[in-house]
PDB file of C-alpha atoms in Angstrom:
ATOM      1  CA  UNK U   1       0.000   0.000   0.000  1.00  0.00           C
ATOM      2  CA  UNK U   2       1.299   3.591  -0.956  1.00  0.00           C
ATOM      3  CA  UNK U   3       0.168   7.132  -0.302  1.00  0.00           C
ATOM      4  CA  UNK U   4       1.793   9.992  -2.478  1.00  0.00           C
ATOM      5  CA  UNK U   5       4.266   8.076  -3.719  1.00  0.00           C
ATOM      6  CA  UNK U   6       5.696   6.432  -0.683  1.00  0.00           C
ATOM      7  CA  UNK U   7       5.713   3.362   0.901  1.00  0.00           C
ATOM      8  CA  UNK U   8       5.017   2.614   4.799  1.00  0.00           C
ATOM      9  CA  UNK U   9       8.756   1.079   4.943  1.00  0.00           C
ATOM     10  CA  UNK U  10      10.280   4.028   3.400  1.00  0.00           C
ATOM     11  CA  UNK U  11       8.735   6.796   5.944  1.00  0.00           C
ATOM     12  CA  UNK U  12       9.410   4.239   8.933  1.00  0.00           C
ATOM     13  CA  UNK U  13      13.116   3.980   7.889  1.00  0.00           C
ATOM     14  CA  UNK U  14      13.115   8.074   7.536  1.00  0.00           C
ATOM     15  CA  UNK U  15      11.676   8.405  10.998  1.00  0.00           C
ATOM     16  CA  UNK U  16      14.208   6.071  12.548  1.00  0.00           C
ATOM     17  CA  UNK U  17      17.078   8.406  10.711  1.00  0.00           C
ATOM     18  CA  UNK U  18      15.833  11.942  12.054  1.00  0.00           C
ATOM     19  CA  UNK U  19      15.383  10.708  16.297  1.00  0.00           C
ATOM     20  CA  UNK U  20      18.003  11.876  18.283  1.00  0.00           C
ATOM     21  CA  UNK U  21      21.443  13.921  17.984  1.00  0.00           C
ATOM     22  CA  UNK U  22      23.803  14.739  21.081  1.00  0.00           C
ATOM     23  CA  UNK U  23      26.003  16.825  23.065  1.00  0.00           C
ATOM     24  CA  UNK U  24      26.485  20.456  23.501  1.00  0.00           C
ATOM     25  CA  UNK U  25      29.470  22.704  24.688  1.00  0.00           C
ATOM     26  CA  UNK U  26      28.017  25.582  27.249  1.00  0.00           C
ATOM     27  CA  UNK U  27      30.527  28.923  28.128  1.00  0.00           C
ATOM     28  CA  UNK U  28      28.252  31.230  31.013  1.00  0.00           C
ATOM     29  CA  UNK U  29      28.768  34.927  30.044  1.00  0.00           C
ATOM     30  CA  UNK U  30      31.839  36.713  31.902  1.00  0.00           C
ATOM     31  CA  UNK U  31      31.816  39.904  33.897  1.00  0.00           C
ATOM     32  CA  UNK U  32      32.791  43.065  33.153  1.00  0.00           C
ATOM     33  CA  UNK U  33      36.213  44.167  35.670  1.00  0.00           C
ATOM     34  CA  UNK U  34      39.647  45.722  36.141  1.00  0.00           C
ATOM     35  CA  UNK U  35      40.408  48.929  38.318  1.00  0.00           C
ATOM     36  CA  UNK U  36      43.346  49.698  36.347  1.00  0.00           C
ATOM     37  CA  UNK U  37      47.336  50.632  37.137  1.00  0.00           C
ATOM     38  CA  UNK U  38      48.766  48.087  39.265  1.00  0.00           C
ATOM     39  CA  UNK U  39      44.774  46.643  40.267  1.00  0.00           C
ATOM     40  CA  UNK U  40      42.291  43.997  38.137  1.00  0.00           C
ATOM     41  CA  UNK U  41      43.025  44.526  34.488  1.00  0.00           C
ATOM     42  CA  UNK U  42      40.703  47.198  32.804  1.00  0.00           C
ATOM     43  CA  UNK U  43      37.742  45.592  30.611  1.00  0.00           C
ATOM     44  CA  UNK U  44      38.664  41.764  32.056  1.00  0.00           C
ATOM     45  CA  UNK U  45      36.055  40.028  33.210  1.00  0.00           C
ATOM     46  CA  UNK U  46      35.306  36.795  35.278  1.00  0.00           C
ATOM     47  CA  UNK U  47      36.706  34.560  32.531  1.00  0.00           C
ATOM     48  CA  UNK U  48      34.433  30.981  32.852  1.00  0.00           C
ATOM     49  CA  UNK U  49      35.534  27.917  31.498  1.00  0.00           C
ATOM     50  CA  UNK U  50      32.988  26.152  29.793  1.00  0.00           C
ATOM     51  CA  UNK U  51      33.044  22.687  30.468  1.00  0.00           C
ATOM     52  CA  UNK U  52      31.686  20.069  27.385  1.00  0.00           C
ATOM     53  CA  UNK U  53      28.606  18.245  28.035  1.00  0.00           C
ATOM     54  CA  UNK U  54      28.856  15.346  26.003  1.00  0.00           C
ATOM     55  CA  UNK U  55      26.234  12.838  26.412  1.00  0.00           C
ATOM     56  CA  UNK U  56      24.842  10.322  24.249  1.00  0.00           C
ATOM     57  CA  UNK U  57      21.229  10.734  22.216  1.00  0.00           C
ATOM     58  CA  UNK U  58      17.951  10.447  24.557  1.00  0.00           C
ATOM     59  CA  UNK U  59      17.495   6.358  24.520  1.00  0.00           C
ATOM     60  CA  UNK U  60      13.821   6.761  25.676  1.00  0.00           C
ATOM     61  CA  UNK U  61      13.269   8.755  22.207  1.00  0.00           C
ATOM     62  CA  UNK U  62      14.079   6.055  20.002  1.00  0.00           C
ATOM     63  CA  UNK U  63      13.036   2.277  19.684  1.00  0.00           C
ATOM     64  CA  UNK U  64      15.426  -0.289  21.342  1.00  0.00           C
ATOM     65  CA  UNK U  65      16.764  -1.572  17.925  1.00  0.00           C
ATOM     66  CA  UNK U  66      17.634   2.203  16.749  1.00  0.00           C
ATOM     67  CA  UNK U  67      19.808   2.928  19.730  1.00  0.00           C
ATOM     68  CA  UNK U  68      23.529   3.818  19.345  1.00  0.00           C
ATOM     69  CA  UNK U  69      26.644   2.917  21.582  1.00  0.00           C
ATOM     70  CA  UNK U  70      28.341   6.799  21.675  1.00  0.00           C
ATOM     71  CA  UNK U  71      31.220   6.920  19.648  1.00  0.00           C
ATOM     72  CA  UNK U  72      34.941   6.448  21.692  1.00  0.00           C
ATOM     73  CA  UNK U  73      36.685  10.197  21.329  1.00  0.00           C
ATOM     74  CA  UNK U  74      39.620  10.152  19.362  1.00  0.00           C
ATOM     75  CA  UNK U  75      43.268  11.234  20.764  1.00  0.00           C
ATOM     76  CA  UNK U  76      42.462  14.694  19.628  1.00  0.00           C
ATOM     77  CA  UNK U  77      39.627  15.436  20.789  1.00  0.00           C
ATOM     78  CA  UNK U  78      39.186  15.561  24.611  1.00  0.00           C
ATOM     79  CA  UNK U  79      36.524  15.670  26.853  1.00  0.00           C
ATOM     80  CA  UNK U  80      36.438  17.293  30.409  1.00  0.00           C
ATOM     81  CA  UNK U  81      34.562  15.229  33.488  1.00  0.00           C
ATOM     82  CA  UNK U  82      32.292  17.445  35.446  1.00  0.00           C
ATOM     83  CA  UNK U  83      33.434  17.581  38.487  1.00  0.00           C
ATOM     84  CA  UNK U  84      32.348  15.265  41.445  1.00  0.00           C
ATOM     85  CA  UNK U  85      31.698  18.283  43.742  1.00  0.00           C
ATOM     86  CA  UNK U  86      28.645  19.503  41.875  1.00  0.00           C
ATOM     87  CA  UNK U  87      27.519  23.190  43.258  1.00  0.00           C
ATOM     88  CA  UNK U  88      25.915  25.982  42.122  1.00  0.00           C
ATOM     89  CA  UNK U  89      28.383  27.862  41.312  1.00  0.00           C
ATOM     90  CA  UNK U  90      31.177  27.609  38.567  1.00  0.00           C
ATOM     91  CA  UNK U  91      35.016  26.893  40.936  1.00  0.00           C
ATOM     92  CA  UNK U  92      37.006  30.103  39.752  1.00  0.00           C
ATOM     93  CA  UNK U  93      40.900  30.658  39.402  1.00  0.00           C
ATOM     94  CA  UNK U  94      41.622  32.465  42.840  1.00  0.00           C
ATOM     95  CA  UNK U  95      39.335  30.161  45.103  1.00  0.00           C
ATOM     96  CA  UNK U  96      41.603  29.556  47.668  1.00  0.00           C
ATOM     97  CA  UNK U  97      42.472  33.057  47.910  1.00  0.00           C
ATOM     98  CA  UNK U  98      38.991  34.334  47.964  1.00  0.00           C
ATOM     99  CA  UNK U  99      37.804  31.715  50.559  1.00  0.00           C
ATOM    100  CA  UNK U 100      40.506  33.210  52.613  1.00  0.00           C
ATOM    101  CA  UNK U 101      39.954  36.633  52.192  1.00  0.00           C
ATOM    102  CA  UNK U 102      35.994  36.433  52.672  1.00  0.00           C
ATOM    103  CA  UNK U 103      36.988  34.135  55.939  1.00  0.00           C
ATOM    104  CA  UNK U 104      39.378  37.077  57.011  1.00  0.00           C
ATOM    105  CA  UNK U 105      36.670  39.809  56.806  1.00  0.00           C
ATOM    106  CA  UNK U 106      33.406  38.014  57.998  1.00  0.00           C
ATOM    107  CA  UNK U 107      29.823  38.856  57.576  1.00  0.00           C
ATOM    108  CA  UNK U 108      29.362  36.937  54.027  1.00  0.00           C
ATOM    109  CA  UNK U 109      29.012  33.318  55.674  1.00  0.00           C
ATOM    110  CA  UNK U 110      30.119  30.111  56.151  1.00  0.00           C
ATOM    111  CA  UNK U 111      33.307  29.669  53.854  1.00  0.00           C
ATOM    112  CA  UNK U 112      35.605  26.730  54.010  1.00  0.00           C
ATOM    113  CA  UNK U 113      39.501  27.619  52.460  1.00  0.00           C
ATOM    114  CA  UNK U 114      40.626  24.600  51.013  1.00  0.00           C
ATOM    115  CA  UNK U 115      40.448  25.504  46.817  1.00  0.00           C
ATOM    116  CA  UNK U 116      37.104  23.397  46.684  1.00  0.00           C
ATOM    117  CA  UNK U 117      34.045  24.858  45.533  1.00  0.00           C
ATOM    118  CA  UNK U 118      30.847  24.592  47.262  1.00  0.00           C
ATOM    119  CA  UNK U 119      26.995  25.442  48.434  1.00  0.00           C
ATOM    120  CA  UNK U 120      28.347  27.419  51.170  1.00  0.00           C
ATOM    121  CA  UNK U 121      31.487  28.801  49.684  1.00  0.00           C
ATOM    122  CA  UNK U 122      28.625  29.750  46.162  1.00  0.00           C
ATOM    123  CA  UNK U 123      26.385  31.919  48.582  1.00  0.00           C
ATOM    124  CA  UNK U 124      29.245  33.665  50.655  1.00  0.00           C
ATOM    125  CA  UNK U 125      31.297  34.472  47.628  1.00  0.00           C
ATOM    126  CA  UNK U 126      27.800  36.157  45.485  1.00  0.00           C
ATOM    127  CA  UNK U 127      26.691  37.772  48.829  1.00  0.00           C
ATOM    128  CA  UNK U 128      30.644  39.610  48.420  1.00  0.00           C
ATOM    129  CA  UNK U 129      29.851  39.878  45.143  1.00  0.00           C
ATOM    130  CA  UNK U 130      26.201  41.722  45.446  1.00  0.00           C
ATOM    131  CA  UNK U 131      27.902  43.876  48.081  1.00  0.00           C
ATOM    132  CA  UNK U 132      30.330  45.243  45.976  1.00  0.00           C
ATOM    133  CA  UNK U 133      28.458  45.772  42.439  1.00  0.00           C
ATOM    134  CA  UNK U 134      30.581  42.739  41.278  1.00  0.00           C
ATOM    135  CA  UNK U 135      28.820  41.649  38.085  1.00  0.00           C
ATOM    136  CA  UNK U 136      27.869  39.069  37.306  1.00  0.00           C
ATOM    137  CA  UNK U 137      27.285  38.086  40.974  1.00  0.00           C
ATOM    138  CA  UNK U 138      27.192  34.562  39.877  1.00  0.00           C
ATOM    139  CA  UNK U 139      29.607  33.245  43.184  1.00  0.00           C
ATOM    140  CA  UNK U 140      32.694  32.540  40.557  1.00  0.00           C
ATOM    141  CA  UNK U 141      36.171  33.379  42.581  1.00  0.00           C
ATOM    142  CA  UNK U 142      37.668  35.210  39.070  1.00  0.00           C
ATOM    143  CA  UNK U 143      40.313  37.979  39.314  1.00  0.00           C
ATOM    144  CA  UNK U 144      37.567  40.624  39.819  1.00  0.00           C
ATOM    145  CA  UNK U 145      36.512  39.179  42.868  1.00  0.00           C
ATOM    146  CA  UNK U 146      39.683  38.135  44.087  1.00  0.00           C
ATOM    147  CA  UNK U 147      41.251  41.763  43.136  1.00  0.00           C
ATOM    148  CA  UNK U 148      38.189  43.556  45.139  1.00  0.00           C
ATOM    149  CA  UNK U 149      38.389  41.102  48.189  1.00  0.00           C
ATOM    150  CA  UNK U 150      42.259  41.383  48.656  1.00  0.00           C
ATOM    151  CA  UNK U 151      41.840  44.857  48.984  1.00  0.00           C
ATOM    152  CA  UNK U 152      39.549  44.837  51.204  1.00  0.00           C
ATOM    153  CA  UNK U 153      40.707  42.312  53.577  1.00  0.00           C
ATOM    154  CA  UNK U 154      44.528  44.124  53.661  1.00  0.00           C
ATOM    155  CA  UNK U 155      43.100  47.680  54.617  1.00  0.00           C
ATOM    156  CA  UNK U 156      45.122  48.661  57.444  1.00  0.00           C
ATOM    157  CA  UNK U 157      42.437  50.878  59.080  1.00  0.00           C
ATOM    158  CA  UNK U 158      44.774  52.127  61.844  1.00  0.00           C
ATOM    159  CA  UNK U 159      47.140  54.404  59.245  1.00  0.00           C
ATOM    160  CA  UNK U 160      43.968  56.589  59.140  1.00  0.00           C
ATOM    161  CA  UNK U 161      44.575  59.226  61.870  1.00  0.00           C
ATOM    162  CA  UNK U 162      41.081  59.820  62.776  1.00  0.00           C
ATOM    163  CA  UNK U 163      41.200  62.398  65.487  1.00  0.00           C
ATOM    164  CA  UNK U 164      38.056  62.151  67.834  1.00  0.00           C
ATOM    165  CA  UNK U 165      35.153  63.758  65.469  1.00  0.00           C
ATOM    166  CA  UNK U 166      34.000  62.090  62.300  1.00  0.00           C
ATOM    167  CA  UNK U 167      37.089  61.473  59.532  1.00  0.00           C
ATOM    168  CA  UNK U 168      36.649  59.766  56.024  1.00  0.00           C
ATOM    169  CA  UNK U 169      39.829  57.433  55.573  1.00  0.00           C
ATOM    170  CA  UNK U 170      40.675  56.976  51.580  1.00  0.00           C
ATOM    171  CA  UNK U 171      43.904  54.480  51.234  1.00  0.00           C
ATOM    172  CA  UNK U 172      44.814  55.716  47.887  1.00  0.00           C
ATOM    173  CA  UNK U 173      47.341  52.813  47.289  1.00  0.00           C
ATOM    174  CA  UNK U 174      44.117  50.002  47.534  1.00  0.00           C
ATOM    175  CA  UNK U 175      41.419  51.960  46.286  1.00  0.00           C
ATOM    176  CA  UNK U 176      39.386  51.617  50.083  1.00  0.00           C
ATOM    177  CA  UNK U 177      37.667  54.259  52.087  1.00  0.00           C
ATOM    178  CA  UNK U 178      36.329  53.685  55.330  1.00  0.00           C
ATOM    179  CA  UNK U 179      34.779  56.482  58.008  1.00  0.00           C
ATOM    180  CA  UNK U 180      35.798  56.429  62.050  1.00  0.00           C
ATOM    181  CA  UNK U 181      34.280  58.464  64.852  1.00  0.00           C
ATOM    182  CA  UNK U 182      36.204  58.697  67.905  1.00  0.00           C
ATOM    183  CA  UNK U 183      39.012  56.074  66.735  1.00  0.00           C
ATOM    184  CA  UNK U 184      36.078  53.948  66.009  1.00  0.00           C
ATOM    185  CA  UNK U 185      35.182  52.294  62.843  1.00  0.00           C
ATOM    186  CA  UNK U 186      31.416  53.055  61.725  1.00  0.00           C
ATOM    187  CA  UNK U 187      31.401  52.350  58.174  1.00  0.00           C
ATOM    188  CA  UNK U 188      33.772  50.135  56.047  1.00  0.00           C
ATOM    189  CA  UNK U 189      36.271  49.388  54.267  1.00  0.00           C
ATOM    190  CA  UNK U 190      34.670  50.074  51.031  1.00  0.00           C
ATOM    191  CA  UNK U 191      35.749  50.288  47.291  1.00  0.00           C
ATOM    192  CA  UNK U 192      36.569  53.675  45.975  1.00  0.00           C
ATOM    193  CA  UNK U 193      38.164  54.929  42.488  1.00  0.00           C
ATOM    194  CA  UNK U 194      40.151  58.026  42.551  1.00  0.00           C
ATOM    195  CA  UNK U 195      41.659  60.270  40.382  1.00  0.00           C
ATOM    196  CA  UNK U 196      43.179  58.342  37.299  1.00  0.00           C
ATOM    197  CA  UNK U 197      46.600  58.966  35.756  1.00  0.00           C
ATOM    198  CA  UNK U 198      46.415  63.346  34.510  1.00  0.00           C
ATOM    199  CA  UNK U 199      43.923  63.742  37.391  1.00  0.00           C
ATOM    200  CA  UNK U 200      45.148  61.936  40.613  1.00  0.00           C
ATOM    201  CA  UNK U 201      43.810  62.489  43.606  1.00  0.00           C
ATOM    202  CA  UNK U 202      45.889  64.694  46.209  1.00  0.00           C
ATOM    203  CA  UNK U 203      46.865  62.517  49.527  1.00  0.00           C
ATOM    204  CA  UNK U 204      46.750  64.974  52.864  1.00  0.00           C
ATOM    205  CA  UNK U 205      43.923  65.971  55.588  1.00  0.00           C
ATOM    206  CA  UNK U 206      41.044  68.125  54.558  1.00  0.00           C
ATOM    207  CA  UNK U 207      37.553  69.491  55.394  1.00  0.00           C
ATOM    208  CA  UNK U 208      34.451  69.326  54.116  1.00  0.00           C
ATOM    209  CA  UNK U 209      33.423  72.762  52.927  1.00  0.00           C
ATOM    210  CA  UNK U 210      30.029  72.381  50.898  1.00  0.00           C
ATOM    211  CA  UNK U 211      27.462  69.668  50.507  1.00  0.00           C
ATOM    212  CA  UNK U 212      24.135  69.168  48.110  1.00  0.00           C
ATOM    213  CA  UNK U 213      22.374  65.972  47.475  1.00  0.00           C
ATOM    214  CA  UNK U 214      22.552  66.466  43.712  1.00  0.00           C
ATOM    215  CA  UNK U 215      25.516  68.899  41.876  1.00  0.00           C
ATOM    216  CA  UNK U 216      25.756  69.582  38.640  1.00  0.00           C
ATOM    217  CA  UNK U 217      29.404  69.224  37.425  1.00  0.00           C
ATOM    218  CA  UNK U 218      29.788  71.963  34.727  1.00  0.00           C
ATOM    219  CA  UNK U 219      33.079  71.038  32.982  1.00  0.00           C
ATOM    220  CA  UNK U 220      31.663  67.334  32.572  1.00  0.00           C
ATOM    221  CA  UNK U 221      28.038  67.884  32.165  1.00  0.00           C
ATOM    222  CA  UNK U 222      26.888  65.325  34.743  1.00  0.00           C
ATOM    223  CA  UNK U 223      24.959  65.128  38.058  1.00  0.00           C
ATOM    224  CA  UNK U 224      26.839  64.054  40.911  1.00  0.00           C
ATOM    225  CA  UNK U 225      24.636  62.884  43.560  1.00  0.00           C
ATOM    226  CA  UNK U 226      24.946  63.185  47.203  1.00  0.00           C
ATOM    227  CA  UNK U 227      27.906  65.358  46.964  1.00  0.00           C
ATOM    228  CA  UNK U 228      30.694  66.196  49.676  1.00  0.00           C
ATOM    229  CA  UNK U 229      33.477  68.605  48.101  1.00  0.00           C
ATOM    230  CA  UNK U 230      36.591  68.884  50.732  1.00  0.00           C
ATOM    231  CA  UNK U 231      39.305  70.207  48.059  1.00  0.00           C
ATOM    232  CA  UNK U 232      38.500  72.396  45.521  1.00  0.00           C
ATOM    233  CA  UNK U 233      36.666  70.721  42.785  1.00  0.00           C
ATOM    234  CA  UNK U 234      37.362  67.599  44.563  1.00  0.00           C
ATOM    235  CA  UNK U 235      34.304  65.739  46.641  1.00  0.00           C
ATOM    236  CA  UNK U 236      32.323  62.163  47.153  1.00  0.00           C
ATOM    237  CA  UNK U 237      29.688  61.735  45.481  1.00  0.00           C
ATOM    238  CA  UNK U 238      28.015  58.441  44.148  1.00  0.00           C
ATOM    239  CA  UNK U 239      29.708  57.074  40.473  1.00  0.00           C
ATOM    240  CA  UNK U 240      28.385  57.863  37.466  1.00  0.00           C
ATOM    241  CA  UNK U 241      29.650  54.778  35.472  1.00  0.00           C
ATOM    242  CA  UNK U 242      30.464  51.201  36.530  1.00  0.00           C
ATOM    243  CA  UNK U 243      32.883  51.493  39.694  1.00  0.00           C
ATOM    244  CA  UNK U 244      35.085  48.971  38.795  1.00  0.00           C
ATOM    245  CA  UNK U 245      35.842  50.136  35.473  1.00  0.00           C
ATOM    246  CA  UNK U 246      39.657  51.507  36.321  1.00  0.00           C
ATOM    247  CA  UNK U 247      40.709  52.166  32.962  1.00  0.00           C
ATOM    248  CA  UNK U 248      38.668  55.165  32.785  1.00  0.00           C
ATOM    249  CA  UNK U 249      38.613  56.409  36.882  1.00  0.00           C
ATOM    250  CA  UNK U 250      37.720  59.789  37.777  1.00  0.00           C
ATOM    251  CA  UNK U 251      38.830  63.300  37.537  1.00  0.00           C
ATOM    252  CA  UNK U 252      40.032  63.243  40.818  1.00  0.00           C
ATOM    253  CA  UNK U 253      36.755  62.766  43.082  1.00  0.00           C
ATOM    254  CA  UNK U 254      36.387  59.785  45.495  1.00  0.00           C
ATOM    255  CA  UNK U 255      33.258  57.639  43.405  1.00  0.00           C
ATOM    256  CA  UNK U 256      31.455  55.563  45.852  1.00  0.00           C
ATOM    257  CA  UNK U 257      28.479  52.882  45.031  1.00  0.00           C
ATOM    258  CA  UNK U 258      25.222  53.849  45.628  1.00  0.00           C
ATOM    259  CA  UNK U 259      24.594  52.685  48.803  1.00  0.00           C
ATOM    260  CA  UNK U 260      28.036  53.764  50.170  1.00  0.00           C
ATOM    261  CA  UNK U 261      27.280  57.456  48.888  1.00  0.00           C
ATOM    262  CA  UNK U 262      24.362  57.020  50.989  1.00  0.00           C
ATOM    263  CA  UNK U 263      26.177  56.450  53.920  1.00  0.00           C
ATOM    264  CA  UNK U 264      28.658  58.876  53.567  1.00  0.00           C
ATOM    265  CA  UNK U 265      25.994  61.715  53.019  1.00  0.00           C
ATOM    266  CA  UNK U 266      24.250  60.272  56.200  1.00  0.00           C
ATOM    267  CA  UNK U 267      27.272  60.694  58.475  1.00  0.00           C
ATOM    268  CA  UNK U 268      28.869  63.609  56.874  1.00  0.00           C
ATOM    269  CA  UNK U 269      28.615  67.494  57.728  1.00  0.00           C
ATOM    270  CA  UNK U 270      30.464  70.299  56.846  1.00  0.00           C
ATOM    271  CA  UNK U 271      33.356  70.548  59.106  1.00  0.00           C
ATOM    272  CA  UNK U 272      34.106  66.530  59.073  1.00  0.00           C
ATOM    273  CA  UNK U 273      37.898  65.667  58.441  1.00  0.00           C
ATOM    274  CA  UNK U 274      39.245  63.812  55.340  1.00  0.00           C
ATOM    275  CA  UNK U 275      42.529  61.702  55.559  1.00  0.00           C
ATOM    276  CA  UNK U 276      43.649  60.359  52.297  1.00  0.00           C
ATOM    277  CA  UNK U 277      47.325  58.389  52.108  1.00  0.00           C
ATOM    278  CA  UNK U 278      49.197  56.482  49.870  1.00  0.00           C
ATOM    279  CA  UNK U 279      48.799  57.194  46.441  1.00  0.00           C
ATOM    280  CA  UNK U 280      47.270  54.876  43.275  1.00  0.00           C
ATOM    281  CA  UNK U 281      48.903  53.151  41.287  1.00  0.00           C
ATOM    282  CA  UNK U 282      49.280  54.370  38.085  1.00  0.00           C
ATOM    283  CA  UNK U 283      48.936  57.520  38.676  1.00  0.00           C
TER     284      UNK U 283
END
């Protein structure tokens, strides 16, 4: 029996031939980085290494006599094991280093340093990352995160000399600012980006002389909220671009992330001391 031409063996046979194909090679996006001269490299991002998923063709899909034994890879062409840890997150480069740095500083969770990724080590290293406006926050230890923790975790908040009032600490030389009261620390260590190379940003002890929640900046046509200028045209405000971004820094003002320009505003006054030491690199 035929219909249009074609026989019930031939369009069995073709439906056998089209069930099934396999394997597929996945690479998660990478983030965006770098602080520039001496810090993360500018424009480098969390560099993931995809790992190849090679698995044979559905065997519930096809009829017993149709299935296929996958063919042996040759010498050249290799295939990666997933690893026997399975987590949510992908194991970065500087794990080790990042487990011990998030360990050193506290308040992200339960991390275990031994180079291993895992559940707990995922969630304390995207908490860090979500902190910091490290993107993507998807818990990988790359040199972003690694750059931004070390930082962080070798602040030496005692060079500040605080006085008794309220003083803003910048450490030029690791990008960190941090606020004290009384020899006390109330806020930080944060991330900062000062002044890049043409436009560094001065070290020495100031005052803040003028404050307004939103300034317009004339020469560069932008608003700079929550504004604190202690030094000429030189203040805190919040960043206008992605804080992390080095290569392109600022034009000597101390950018802070949103939530830290909040801060700053909230304990701030005219009258409140600046310290800033050390001086970035690059510059």
């Amino acid at each position: 029996m035929t219909h249009k031409g074609l026989t019930i063996r031939a369009v069995a046979l073709a439906v056998v031939t089209l069930v099934g194909a396999g394997g597929c090679a996945f690479d998660p996006p990478a983030d965006p980085g770098g602080t520039g001269g001496g810090l993360a490299p500018v424009g480098r991002a969390e560099q993931v290494t995809g790992v190849n998923d090679v698995s044979p063709p559905d065997q519930r899909a096809r009829p017993a006599s149709s299935r296929r034994t996958p063919p042996v890879p040759s010498d050249n062409r290799r295939i990666t094991p997933k690893p026997a840890n399975k987590t949510r997150c992908a194991q970065g480069e500087h794990q080790r280093e990042v487990e011990g740095y998030l360990a050193r500083l506290g308040g992200f969770g339960p991390v275990t340093v031994d180079g291993r990724q895992s559940d707990p080590d995922c969630a304390a290293i995207k908490k860090f990352q979500q902190r910091y406006d490290i993107r993507p926050a998807a818990g990988r230890a790359g040199p972003l995160t690694y750059d931004v923790a070390k930082r962080l975790a070798t602040t030496d908040t005692k060079r500040c000399d605080a006085g008794s009032g309220v003083t803003f600490c910048i450490d030029l030389s690791r990008q960190t600012t941090w606020v004290m009261k009384g020899g006390t620390v109330v806020a930080g260590p944060t991330v900062t980006r000062t002044g890049m190379a043409g436009y560094a940003t001065p070290a020495g002890t100031y005052r803040i002389n003028f404050r307004n929640l939103k300034e317009w900046s004339d020469p560069y046509e932008v608003w700079l909220p929550y504004w604190q200028r202690f030094n000429g045209g030189i203040g805190f405000h919040e960043t206008t671009t992605y804080l992390h971004d080095g290569g392109i820094g600022s034009h000597g003002c101390v950018n802070l992330l949103p939530a830290d320009a909040v801060r700053w505003w909230q304990l701030g006054s005219v009258g409140s001391r600046v310290v800033l030491f050390g001086r970035r690199p690059g510059t």
